[in-house]
């Protein structure tokens, strides 16, 4: 005959309740270590990509530095920045300025624009005819990390990273507006040497 052990009625109830509990058993000392995943550094460049454009973007890539607004600029109003492109063939543009800007872009009949990216601390707007559908306007004021003045002194992504991520290649030349305008391909306005 097998001996039968009987538990006190209260103990059986306690054991039964413990078996039905949703609580996990207390973790061992090794399981109390919390591992925090490393923070991703840098910019999420996927938001900076031009819609419908395969990389690398074809044509010559020119960067236009709008510079600080002139002394006649009115606070809270857009600065009109004029960009004329007289380069035959395919051309892509990265336009950047710290203040709100209306980029008035005019191209010669021999120029075919493949992509334009306007980026600044404050809202940017691209205007003009024959500029193609591949345009992107970004600004930090709208909470967009892609929107920034790429020649600002603050640390962060560089112009080289921006041209590589957005256009898939480095830029060919950099221009700075003089008196609110620049002519790309004109003899009087030459690109600045890279520093």
Short mmCIF file of N, CA and C in Angstrom, two decimals:
data_model
loop_
_atom_site.label_atom_id
_atom_site.label_comp_id
_atom_site.label_asym_id
_atom_site.label_seq_id
_atom_site.Cartn_x
_atom_site.Cartn_y
_atom_site.Cartn_z
N UNK A 1 0.83 -1.15 0.00
CA UNK A 1 0.00 0.00 0.00
C UNK A 1 0.89 1.23 0.00
N UNK A 2 0.51 2.19 -0.84
CA UNK A 2 1.26 3.42 -0.96
C UNK A 2 0.77 4.40 0.08
N UNK A 3 1.73 5.03 0.79
CA UNK A 3 1.28 5.99 1.80
C UNK A 3 0.66 7.21 1.15
N UNK A 4 -0.33 7.79 1.72
CA UNK A 4 -1.01 8.99 1.24
C UNK A 4 -0.65 10.13 2.19
N UNK A 5 -0.20 11.23 1.57
CA UNK A 5 0.12 12.41 2.37
C UNK A 5 -0.99 13.42 2.18
N UNK A 6 -1.44 13.96 3.24
CA UNK A 6 -2.49 14.97 3.17
C UNK A 6 -1.95 16.29 3.69
N UNK A 7 -2.17 17.34 2.87
CA UNK A 7 -1.74 18.68 3.28
C UNK A 7 -2.88 19.36 4.00
N UNK A 8 -2.53 20.30 4.80
CA UNK A 8 -3.56 21.07 5.49
C UNK A 8 -4.40 21.78 4.44
N UNK A 9 -5.72 21.96 4.65
CA UNK A 9 -6.59 22.57 3.64
C UNK A 9 -6.12 23.97 3.21
N UNK A 10 -5.63 24.78 4.07
CA UNK A 10 -5.15 26.14 3.72
C UNK A 10 -3.92 26.09 2.85
N UNK A 11 -3.03 25.12 3.10
CA UNK A 11 -1.80 24.99 2.31
C UNK A 11 -2.12 24.58 0.88
N UNK A 12 -3.07 23.70 0.70
CA UNK A 12 -3.46 23.26 -0.64
C UNK A 12 -4.02 24.44 -1.44
N UNK A 13 -4.82 25.25 -0.81
CA UNK A 13 -5.38 26.43 -1.46
C UNK A 13 -4.27 27.39 -1.86
N UNK A 14 -3.31 27.61 -1.00
CA UNK A 14 -2.19 28.51 -1.28
C UNK A 14 -1.35 28.01 -2.44
N UNK A 15 -1.07 26.71 -2.47
CA UNK A 15 -0.30 26.14 -3.57
C UNK A 15 -1.07 26.26 -4.88
N UNK A 16 -2.36 26.02 -4.85
CA UNK A 16 -3.19 26.14 -6.04
C UNK A 16 -3.23 27.57 -6.57
N UNK A 17 -3.35 28.55 -5.69
CA UNK A 17 -3.36 29.95 -6.11
C UNK A 17 -2.02 30.38 -6.68
N UNK A 18 -0.94 29.90 -6.11
CA UNK A 18 0.39 30.24 -6.61
C UNK A 18 0.58 29.70 -8.01
N UNK A 19 0.03 28.53 -8.30
CA UNK A 19 0.18 27.94 -9.63
C UNK A 19 -0.62 28.73 -10.67
N UNK A 20 -1.68 29.41 -10.27
CA UNK A 20 -2.52 30.17 -11.20
C UNK A 20 -2.10 31.62 -11.35
N UNK A 21 -1.12 32.05 -10.65
CA UNK A 21 -0.71 33.45 -10.66
C UNK A 21 -0.13 33.85 -12.02
N UNK A 22 -0.43 35.08 -12.46
CA UNK A 22 0.15 35.61 -13.70
C UNK A 22 1.52 36.22 -13.47
N UNK A 23 1.89 36.39 -12.24
CA UNK A 23 3.17 37.01 -11.94
C UNK A 23 4.31 36.09 -12.29
N UNK A 24 5.34 36.65 -12.86
CA UNK A 24 6.53 35.87 -13.17
C UNK A 24 7.33 35.72 -11.90
N UNK A 25 8.07 34.66 -11.84
CA UNK A 25 8.91 34.51 -10.65
C UNK A 25 9.95 35.62 -10.60
N UNK A 26 10.42 35.93 -9.43
CA UNK A 26 11.41 36.99 -9.27
C UNK A 26 12.65 36.65 -10.08
N UNK A 27 13.20 37.62 -10.82
CA UNK A 27 14.37 37.34 -11.65
C UNK A 27 15.60 37.10 -10.79
N UNK A 28 16.51 36.34 -11.36
CA UNK A 28 17.78 36.13 -10.66
C UNK A 28 18.59 37.42 -10.75
N UNK A 29 19.64 37.48 -10.01
CA UNK A 29 20.46 38.69 -9.96
C UNK A 29 21.00 39.05 -11.34
N UNK A 30 21.31 38.06 -12.18
CA UNK A 30 21.85 38.33 -13.52
C UNK A 30 20.82 38.95 -14.44
N UNK A 31 19.53 38.69 -14.22
CA UNK A 31 18.48 39.20 -15.08
C UNK A 31 18.09 40.63 -14.75
N UNK A 32 18.60 41.22 -13.70
CA UNK A 32 18.27 42.59 -13.32
C UNK A 32 19.07 43.62 -14.12
N UNK A 33 20.00 43.18 -14.93
CA UNK A 33 20.81 44.10 -15.72
C UNK A 33 19.98 44.57 -16.91
N UNK A 34 19.84 45.87 -17.07
CA UNK A 34 19.07 46.43 -18.17
C UNK A 34 20.04 46.86 -19.25
N UNK A 35 19.84 46.37 -20.45
CA UNK A 35 20.69 46.74 -21.58
C UNK A 35 19.90 47.72 -22.43
N UNK A 36 20.42 48.94 -22.58
CA UNK A 36 19.78 49.96 -23.40
C UNK A 36 20.41 49.93 -24.77
N UNK A 37 19.60 49.83 -25.83
CA UNK A 37 20.20 49.82 -27.17
C UNK A 37 20.91 51.14 -27.45
N UNK A 38 21.97 51.07 -28.22
CA UNK A 38 22.74 52.27 -28.55
C UNK A 38 21.87 53.22 -29.37
N UNK A 39 21.98 54.50 -29.07
CA UNK A 39 21.24 55.51 -29.81
C UNK A 39 21.85 55.63 -31.20
N UNK A 40 20.99 55.75 -32.21
CA UNK A 40 21.51 55.94 -33.55
C UNK A 40 21.97 57.38 -33.68
N UNK A 41 23.13 57.55 -34.22
CA UNK A 41 23.65 58.90 -34.40
C UNK A 41 23.46 59.31 -35.84
N UNK A 42 23.40 60.58 -36.05
CA UNK A 42 23.28 61.09 -37.41
C UNK A 42 21.84 61.30 -37.82
N UNK A 43 21.70 61.55 -39.09
CA UNK A 43 20.44 61.94 -39.68
C UNK A 43 19.77 60.75 -40.36
N UNK A 44 18.45 60.72 -40.34
CA UNK A 44 17.72 59.72 -41.11
C UNK A 44 17.58 60.29 -42.52
N UNK A 45 18.49 59.91 -43.37
CA UNK A 45 18.56 60.48 -44.72
C UNK A 45 17.40 60.05 -45.60
N UNK A 46 16.65 59.04 -45.19
CA UNK A 46 15.55 58.59 -46.04
C UNK A 46 14.51 59.69 -46.25
N UNK A 47 14.35 60.59 -45.28
CA UNK A 47 13.40 61.71 -45.43
C UNK A 47 13.93 62.82 -46.32
N UNK A 48 15.20 62.74 -46.66
CA UNK A 48 15.83 63.78 -47.48
C UNK A 48 15.91 63.40 -48.95
N UNK A 49 15.44 62.22 -49.29
CA UNK A 49 15.57 61.76 -50.67
C UNK A 49 14.55 62.44 -51.57
N UNK A 50 14.97 62.74 -52.78
CA UNK A 50 14.10 63.35 -53.77
C UNK A 50 13.13 62.30 -54.31
N UNK A 51 11.84 62.62 -54.34
CA UNK A 51 10.85 61.63 -54.80
C UNK A 51 11.03 61.31 -56.28
N UNK A 52 11.00 60.01 -56.59
CA UNK A 52 11.06 59.58 -57.98
C UNK A 52 12.40 59.74 -58.66
N UNK A 53 13.47 59.91 -57.91
CA UNK A 53 14.79 60.11 -58.50
C UNK A 53 15.71 58.97 -58.11
N UNK A 54 16.29 58.31 -59.10
CA UNK A 54 17.25 57.23 -58.84
C UNK A 54 18.62 57.85 -58.58
N UNK A 55 19.36 57.23 -57.67
CA UNK A 55 20.71 57.72 -57.35
C UNK A 55 21.74 56.92 -58.12
N UNK A 56 22.82 57.54 -58.52
CA UNK A 56 23.13 58.95 -58.39
C UNK A 56 22.34 59.79 -59.39
N UNK A 57 22.05 61.01 -58.97
CA UNK A 57 21.32 61.94 -59.82
C UNK A 57 22.24 62.33 -60.98
N UNK A 58 21.73 62.25 -62.21
CA UNK A 58 22.59 62.58 -63.36
C UNK A 58 22.83 64.09 -63.50
N UNK A 59 23.89 64.41 -64.20
CA UNK A 59 24.22 65.80 -64.50
C UNK A 59 25.19 66.40 -63.52
N UNK A 60 25.56 67.62 -63.78
CA UNK A 60 26.46 68.35 -62.88
C UNK A 60 25.68 68.80 -61.66
N UNK A 61 26.29 68.68 -60.49
CA UNK A 61 25.64 69.05 -59.24
C UNK A 61 26.27 70.33 -58.70
N UNK A 62 25.44 71.37 -58.58
CA UNK A 62 25.91 72.66 -58.08
C UNK A 62 25.25 72.98 -56.74
N UNK A 63 26.04 73.47 -55.80
CA UNK A 63 25.54 73.91 -54.50
C UNK A 63 25.54 75.43 -54.51
N UNK A 64 24.42 76.02 -54.08
CA UNK A 64 24.31 77.48 -54.01
C UNK A 64 24.10 77.87 -52.56
N UNK A 65 25.05 78.64 -52.03
CA UNK A 65 25.00 79.16 -50.66
C UNK A 65 24.32 80.52 -50.71
N UNK A 66 23.12 80.59 -50.11
CA UNK A 66 22.40 81.86 -50.10
C UNK A 66 23.00 82.88 -49.16
N UNK A 67 23.81 82.43 -48.20
CA UNK A 67 24.43 83.35 -47.25
C UNK A 67 23.41 84.02 -46.36
N UNK A 68 23.88 84.87 -45.51
CA UNK A 68 23.01 85.61 -44.60
C UNK A 68 22.17 86.62 -45.38
N UNK A 69 20.98 86.94 -44.90
CA UNK A 69 20.16 87.93 -45.61
C UNK A 69 20.83 89.30 -45.57
N UNK A 70 20.60 90.07 -46.59
CA UNK A 70 21.20 91.40 -46.68
C UNK A 70 20.61 92.37 -45.67
N UNK A 71 21.21 93.53 -45.57
CA UNK A 71 20.77 94.53 -44.58
C UNK A 71 19.39 95.09 -44.89
N UNK A 72 18.93 94.97 -46.13
CA UNK A 72 17.60 95.47 -46.49
C UNK A 72 16.51 94.42 -46.28
N UNK A 73 16.88 93.21 -45.86
CA UNK A 73 15.90 92.16 -45.63
C UNK A 73 14.97 92.53 -44.48
N UNK A 74 13.71 92.24 -44.67
CA UNK A 74 12.72 92.54 -43.65
C UNK A 74 12.51 91.32 -42.77
N UNK A 75 12.59 91.47 -41.45
CA UNK A 75 12.39 90.32 -40.56
C UNK A 75 11.01 89.69 -40.79
N UNK A 76 10.98 88.37 -40.83
CA UNK A 76 9.73 87.65 -41.00
C UNK A 76 9.27 87.50 -42.44
N UNK A 77 10.00 88.08 -43.38
CA UNK A 77 9.63 87.97 -44.79
C UNK A 77 10.65 87.14 -45.54
N UNK A 78 10.22 86.54 -46.63
CA UNK A 78 11.14 85.75 -47.45
C UNK A 78 12.17 86.65 -48.13
N UNK A 79 13.36 86.11 -48.26
CA UNK A 79 14.38 86.76 -49.06
C UNK A 79 14.31 86.12 -50.44
N UNK A 80 14.25 86.95 -51.47
CA UNK A 80 14.23 86.42 -52.83
C UNK A 80 15.67 86.22 -53.27
N UNK A 81 15.98 85.01 -53.68
CA UNK A 81 17.33 84.65 -54.12
C UNK A 81 17.22 84.19 -55.58
N UNK A 82 17.96 84.85 -56.44
CA UNK A 82 17.88 84.55 -57.88
C UNK A 82 19.06 83.68 -58.31
N UNK A 83 18.71 82.58 -58.98
CA UNK A 83 19.71 81.64 -59.48
C UNK A 83 19.44 81.45 -60.97
N UNK A 84 20.45 81.78 -61.78
CA UNK A 84 20.33 81.58 -63.22
C UNK A 84 21.34 80.51 -63.62
N UNK A 85 20.86 79.52 -64.37
CA UNK A 85 21.72 78.40 -64.79
C UNK A 85 21.82 78.43 -66.31
N UNK A 86 23.05 78.65 -66.80
CA UNK A 86 23.30 78.67 -68.25
C UNK A 86 24.32 77.60 -68.63
N UNK A 87 24.13 76.43 -68.06
CA UNK A 87 25.00 75.28 -68.33
C UNK A 87 24.23 74.32 -69.23
N UNK A 88 24.77 73.97 -70.40
CA UNK A 88 24.05 73.02 -71.26
C UNK A 88 24.09 71.61 -70.67
N UNK A 89 23.01 70.87 -70.87
CA UNK A 89 22.95 69.50 -70.38
C UNK A 89 22.20 69.38 -69.07
N UNK A 90 22.39 68.24 -68.39
CA UNK A 90 21.68 67.96 -67.15
C UNK A 90 22.37 68.61 -65.96
N UNK A 91 21.54 69.17 -65.06
CA UNK A 91 22.02 69.90 -63.89
C UNK A 91 21.14 69.56 -62.69
N UNK A 92 21.77 69.42 -61.52
CA UNK A 92 21.05 69.26 -60.26
C UNK A 92 21.52 70.37 -59.32
N UNK A 93 20.63 70.84 -58.43
CA UNK A 93 20.95 71.96 -57.55
C UNK A 93 20.64 71.64 -56.09
N UNK A 94 21.53 72.04 -55.20
CA UNK A 94 21.25 72.08 -53.77
C UNK A 94 21.33 73.55 -53.38
N UNK A 95 20.20 74.10 -52.95
CA UNK A 95 20.09 75.51 -52.57
C UNK A 95 19.95 75.58 -51.06
N UNK A 96 20.74 76.41 -50.39
CA UNK A 96 20.67 76.45 -48.93
C UNK A 96 20.85 77.86 -48.40
N UNK A 97 20.04 78.21 -47.41
CA UNK A 97 20.09 79.54 -46.79
C UNK A 97 19.57 79.44 -45.36
N UNK A 98 20.01 80.35 -44.48
CA UNK A 98 19.55 80.29 -43.10
C UNK A 98 18.16 80.88 -42.88
N UNK A 99 17.75 81.81 -43.71
CA UNK A 99 16.47 82.49 -43.51
C UNK A 99 15.43 82.00 -44.51
N UNK A 100 14.19 82.43 -44.31
CA UNK A 100 13.11 82.07 -45.23
C UNK A 100 13.45 82.58 -46.62
N UNK A 101 13.33 81.70 -47.60
CA UNK A 101 13.79 82.05 -48.94
C UNK A 101 12.82 81.63 -50.02
N UNK A 102 12.71 82.47 -51.04
CA UNK A 102 12.03 82.12 -52.28
C UNK A 102 13.14 82.06 -53.32
N UNK A 103 13.46 80.85 -53.76
CA UNK A 103 14.52 80.64 -54.75
C UNK A 103 13.90 80.79 -56.14
N UNK A 104 14.21 81.89 -56.82
CA UNK A 104 13.73 82.13 -58.18
C UNK A 104 14.79 81.58 -59.13
N UNK A 105 14.52 80.39 -59.67
CA UNK A 105 15.49 79.70 -60.51
C UNK A 105 15.08 79.84 -61.97
N UNK A 106 16.03 80.29 -62.78
CA UNK A 106 15.80 80.44 -64.22
C UNK A 106 16.87 79.64 -64.95
N UNK A 107 16.45 78.82 -65.90
CA UNK A 107 17.41 77.99 -66.64
C UNK A 107 17.38 78.35 -68.12
N UNK A 108 18.53 78.13 -68.77
CA UNK A 108 18.62 78.39 -70.21
C UNK A 108 17.90 77.27 -70.96
N UNK A 109 17.56 77.49 -72.21
CA UNK A 109 16.87 76.45 -72.99
C UNK A 109 17.71 75.17 -73.15
N UNK A 110 19.03 75.29 -73.04
CA UNK A 110 19.91 74.13 -73.19
C UNK A 110 20.08 73.35 -71.90
N UNK A 111 19.54 73.87 -70.79
CA UNK A 111 19.70 73.24 -69.47
C UNK A 111 18.49 72.35 -69.17
N UNK A 112 18.77 71.14 -68.66
CA UNK A 112 17.70 70.25 -68.21
C UNK A 112 17.94 69.95 -66.73
N UNK A 113 17.03 70.39 -65.87
CA UNK A 113 17.16 70.21 -64.43
C UNK A 113 16.69 68.81 -64.05
N UNK A 114 17.56 68.04 -63.38
CA UNK A 114 17.20 66.68 -62.97
C UNK A 114 16.65 66.64 -61.55
N UNK A 115 17.09 67.57 -60.67
CA UNK A 115 16.61 67.59 -59.29
C UNK A 115 17.01 68.90 -58.62
N UNK A 116 16.15 69.37 -57.70
CA UNK A 116 16.46 70.56 -56.89
C UNK A 116 16.08 70.26 -55.44
N UNK A 117 17.00 70.55 -54.54
CA UNK A 117 16.77 70.39 -53.10
C UNK A 117 17.05 71.74 -52.44
N UNK A 118 16.02 72.36 -51.86
CA UNK A 118 16.18 73.63 -51.14
C UNK A 118 16.07 73.34 -49.65
N UNK A 119 17.06 73.77 -48.90
CA UNK A 119 17.14 73.42 -47.48
C UNK A 119 17.60 74.63 -46.68
N UNK A 120 16.95 74.84 -45.53
CA UNK A 120 17.35 75.97 -44.70
C UNK A 120 16.82 75.85 -43.28
N UNK A 121 17.23 76.79 -42.46
CA UNK A 121 16.75 76.81 -41.08
C UNK A 121 15.28 77.20 -41.05
N UNK A 122 14.88 78.13 -41.93
CA UNK A 122 13.50 78.58 -42.04
C UNK A 122 12.93 78.11 -43.38
N UNK A 123 11.61 78.21 -43.60
CA UNK A 123 11.00 77.66 -44.81
C UNK A 123 11.64 78.13 -46.12
N UNK A 124 11.73 77.19 -47.05
CA UNK A 124 12.32 77.42 -48.37
C UNK A 124 11.25 77.16 -49.42
N UNK A 125 11.32 77.90 -50.52
CA UNK A 125 10.35 77.74 -51.60
C UNK A 125 11.09 77.87 -52.93
N UNK A 126 10.77 76.99 -53.87
CA UNK A 126 11.41 77.00 -55.19
C UNK A 126 10.39 77.49 -56.21
N UNK A 127 10.77 78.48 -57.01
CA UNK A 127 9.90 78.98 -58.07
C UNK A 127 10.68 79.00 -59.38
N UNK A 128 9.96 78.94 -60.47
CA UNK A 128 10.59 79.00 -61.79
C UNK A 128 9.92 78.04 -62.74
N UNK A 129 10.26 78.17 -64.02
CA UNK A 129 9.67 77.33 -65.05
C UNK A 129 10.72 76.39 -65.62
N UNK A 130 10.27 75.24 -66.08
CA UNK A 130 11.17 74.26 -66.69
C UNK A 130 12.11 73.61 -65.70
N UNK A 131 11.66 73.49 -64.45
CA UNK A 131 12.53 72.95 -63.40
C UNK A 131 12.32 71.46 -63.15
N UNK A 132 11.35 70.87 -63.82
CA UNK A 132 11.10 69.45 -63.64
C UNK A 132 10.35 69.16 -62.35
N UNK A 133 9.89 67.92 -62.20
CA UNK A 133 9.06 67.56 -61.05
C UNK A 133 9.85 67.17 -59.80
N UNK A 134 11.14 66.95 -59.91
CA UNK A 134 11.93 66.44 -58.78
C UNK A 134 12.45 67.58 -57.91
N UNK A 135 11.57 68.02 -57.01
CA UNK A 135 11.92 69.12 -56.10
C UNK A 135 11.65 68.69 -54.67
N UNK A 136 12.46 69.22 -53.77
CA UNK A 136 12.27 68.95 -52.35
C UNK A 136 12.60 70.21 -51.58
N UNK A 137 11.68 70.64 -50.71
CA UNK A 137 11.88 71.83 -49.89
C UNK A 137 11.81 71.41 -48.43
N UNK A 138 12.87 71.66 -47.65
CA UNK A 138 12.91 71.25 -46.25
C UNK A 138 13.42 72.41 -45.39
N UNK A 139 12.90 72.46 -44.13
CA UNK A 139 13.38 73.48 -43.20
C UNK A 139 13.35 72.96 -41.77
N UNK A 140 14.32 73.40 -40.99
CA UNK A 140 14.40 73.02 -39.58
C UNK A 140 13.20 73.58 -38.81
N UNK A 141 12.68 74.73 -39.22
CA UNK A 141 11.55 75.36 -38.54
C UNK A 141 10.30 74.47 -38.60
N UNK A 142 10.23 73.60 -39.59
CA UNK A 142 9.10 72.68 -39.71
C UNK A 142 9.39 71.35 -39.04
N UNK A 143 10.47 71.31 -38.25
CA UNK A 143 10.81 70.10 -37.51
C UNK A 143 11.48 69.03 -38.35
N UNK A 144 12.04 69.42 -39.46
CA UNK A 144 12.67 68.47 -40.36
C UNK A 144 14.18 68.52 -40.23
N UNK A 145 14.78 67.40 -39.86
CA UNK A 145 16.24 67.36 -39.67
C UNK A 145 17.00 67.56 -40.97
N UNK A 146 16.35 67.27 -42.11
CA UNK A 146 17.00 67.49 -43.41
C UNK A 146 17.09 68.97 -43.72
N UNK A 147 16.22 69.74 -43.12
CA UNK A 147 16.19 71.16 -43.37
C UNK A 147 17.18 71.88 -42.48
N UNK A 148 18.20 72.41 -43.09
CA UNK A 148 19.17 73.19 -42.34
C UNK A 148 20.00 73.99 -43.32
N UNK A 149 20.64 74.99 -42.79
CA UNK A 149 21.57 75.79 -43.58
C UNK A 149 22.89 75.02 -43.55
N UNK A 150 23.29 74.46 -44.67
CA UNK A 150 24.42 73.54 -44.71
C UNK A 150 25.77 74.19 -44.49
N UNK A 151 25.82 75.53 -44.43
CA UNK A 151 27.09 76.21 -44.16
C UNK A 151 27.12 76.82 -42.77
N UNK A 152 26.17 76.44 -41.91
CA UNK A 152 26.14 76.95 -40.54
C UNK A 152 27.33 76.39 -39.77
N UNK A 153 27.69 77.09 -38.70
CA UNK A 153 28.85 76.69 -37.91
C UNK A 153 28.55 75.56 -36.94
N UNK A 154 27.26 75.30 -36.64
CA UNK A 154 26.95 74.27 -35.64
C UNK A 154 27.34 72.89 -36.14
N UNK A 155 27.67 72.00 -35.21
CA UNK A 155 28.06 70.65 -35.62
C UNK A 155 26.86 69.88 -36.16
N UNK A 156 27.14 68.87 -36.89
CA UNK A 156 26.07 68.05 -37.46
C UNK A 156 26.52 67.49 -38.78
N UNK A 157 25.56 67.08 -39.57
CA UNK A 157 25.88 66.52 -40.88
C UNK A 157 26.57 67.56 -41.73
N UNK A 158 27.45 67.12 -42.60
CA UNK A 158 28.21 68.04 -43.43
C UNK A 158 27.60 68.14 -44.82
N UNK A 159 28.05 69.14 -45.57
CA UNK A 159 27.60 69.31 -46.95
C UNK A 159 27.96 68.09 -47.78
N UNK A 160 29.14 67.51 -47.56
CA UNK A 160 29.54 66.32 -48.31
C UNK A 160 28.60 65.16 -48.03
N UNK A 161 28.18 64.99 -46.78
CA UNK A 161 27.22 63.93 -46.44
C UNK A 161 25.87 64.20 -47.11
N UNK A 162 25.47 65.46 -47.13
CA UNK A 162 24.17 65.82 -47.72
C UNK A 162 24.16 65.54 -49.21
N UNK A 163 25.18 65.96 -49.93
CA UNK A 163 25.18 65.73 -51.38
C UNK A 163 25.24 64.24 -51.69
N UNK A 164 25.99 63.50 -50.90
CA UNK A 164 26.10 62.05 -51.11
C UNK A 164 24.76 61.36 -50.82
N UNK A 165 24.10 61.74 -49.74
CA UNK A 165 22.84 61.09 -49.35
C UNK A 165 21.67 61.50 -50.24
N UNK A 166 21.57 62.77 -50.58
CA UNK A 166 20.43 63.26 -51.35
C UNK A 166 20.60 63.02 -52.85
N UNK A 167 21.82 63.25 -53.34
CA UNK A 167 22.05 63.17 -54.78
C UNK A 167 22.85 61.92 -55.19
N UNK A 168 23.41 61.21 -54.22
CA UNK A 168 24.16 60.00 -54.52
C UNK A 168 25.56 60.24 -55.02
N UNK A 169 26.06 61.46 -54.86
CA UNK A 169 27.42 61.78 -55.32
C UNK A 169 27.87 63.12 -54.78
N UNK A 170 29.17 63.41 -54.84
CA UNK A 170 29.65 64.72 -54.39
C UNK A 170 29.28 65.82 -55.39
N UNK A 171 29.30 67.06 -54.91
CA UNK A 171 28.96 68.18 -55.78
C UNK A 171 30.16 68.55 -56.66
N UNK A 172 29.84 69.19 -57.79
CA UNK A 172 30.88 69.59 -58.74
C UNK A 172 31.44 70.98 -58.44
N UNK A 173 30.58 71.88 -57.96
CA UNK A 173 31.04 73.25 -57.67
C UNK A 173 30.09 73.89 -56.68
N UNK A 174 30.62 74.92 -56.00
CA UNK A 174 29.83 75.67 -55.03
C UNK A 174 29.85 77.15 -55.41
N UNK A 175 28.68 77.76 -55.33
CA UNK A 175 28.54 79.18 -55.63
C UNK A 175 27.93 79.87 -54.41
N UNK A 176 28.27 81.14 -54.23
CA UNK A 176 27.65 81.96 -53.19
C UNK A 176 26.99 83.15 -53.87
N UNK A 177 25.76 83.45 -53.44
CA UNK A 177 25.06 84.58 -54.02
C UNK A 177 25.80 85.88 -53.72
N UNK A 178 25.80 86.76 -54.70
CA UNK A 178 26.36 88.10 -54.55
C UNK A 178 25.22 89.06 -54.88
N UNK A 179 24.90 89.93 -53.95
CA UNK A 179 23.79 90.88 -54.11
C UNK A 179 22.50 90.15 -54.48
N UNK A 180 22.28 88.98 -53.87
CA UNK A 180 21.03 88.26 -54.03
C UNK A 180 20.89 87.44 -55.30
N UNK A 181 21.99 87.28 -56.06
CA UNK A 181 21.88 86.49 -57.28
C UNK A 181 23.17 85.77 -57.60
N UNK A 182 23.06 84.76 -58.45
CA UNK A 182 24.22 84.03 -58.94
C UNK A 182 23.88 83.52 -60.34
N UNK A 183 24.91 83.49 -61.19
CA UNK A 183 24.76 82.92 -62.53
C UNK A 183 25.71 81.72 -62.60
N UNK A 184 25.14 80.56 -62.73
CA UNK A 184 25.95 79.34 -62.83
C UNK A 184 26.23 79.10 -64.30
N UNK A 185 27.52 79.11 -64.64
CA UNK A 185 27.93 78.95 -66.03
C UNK A 185 28.28 80.27 -66.68
N UNK A 186 28.00 81.37 -66.00
CA UNK A 186 28.35 82.68 -66.52
C UNK A 186 29.81 83.00 -66.23
N UNK A 187 30.41 83.81 -67.05
CA UNK A 187 31.84 84.13 -66.88
C UNK A 187 32.09 85.06 -65.70
N UNK A 188 31.12 85.89 -65.33
CA UNK A 188 31.36 86.84 -64.24
C UNK A 188 31.24 86.23 -62.85
N UNK A 189 30.51 85.12 -62.73
CA UNK A 189 30.36 84.44 -61.45
C UNK A 189 31.03 83.09 -61.51
N UNK A 190 32.18 82.96 -60.92
CA UNK A 190 32.91 81.70 -60.93
C UNK A 190 32.65 80.95 -59.63
N UNK A 191 32.70 79.60 -59.69
CA UNK A 191 32.49 78.85 -58.46
C UNK A 191 33.62 79.08 -57.47
N UNK A 192 33.27 78.96 -56.19
CA UNK A 192 34.28 79.11 -55.15
C UNK A 192 35.12 77.86 -55.05
N UNK A 193 36.41 78.00 -54.79
CA UNK A 193 37.23 76.80 -54.58
C UNK A 193 36.79 76.09 -53.30
N UNK A 194 36.88 74.77 -53.29
CA UNK A 194 36.52 74.00 -52.10
C UNK A 194 37.55 74.20 -51.02
N UNK A 195 37.07 74.33 -49.78
CA UNK A 195 37.97 74.53 -48.65
C UNK A 195 38.17 73.26 -47.90
#
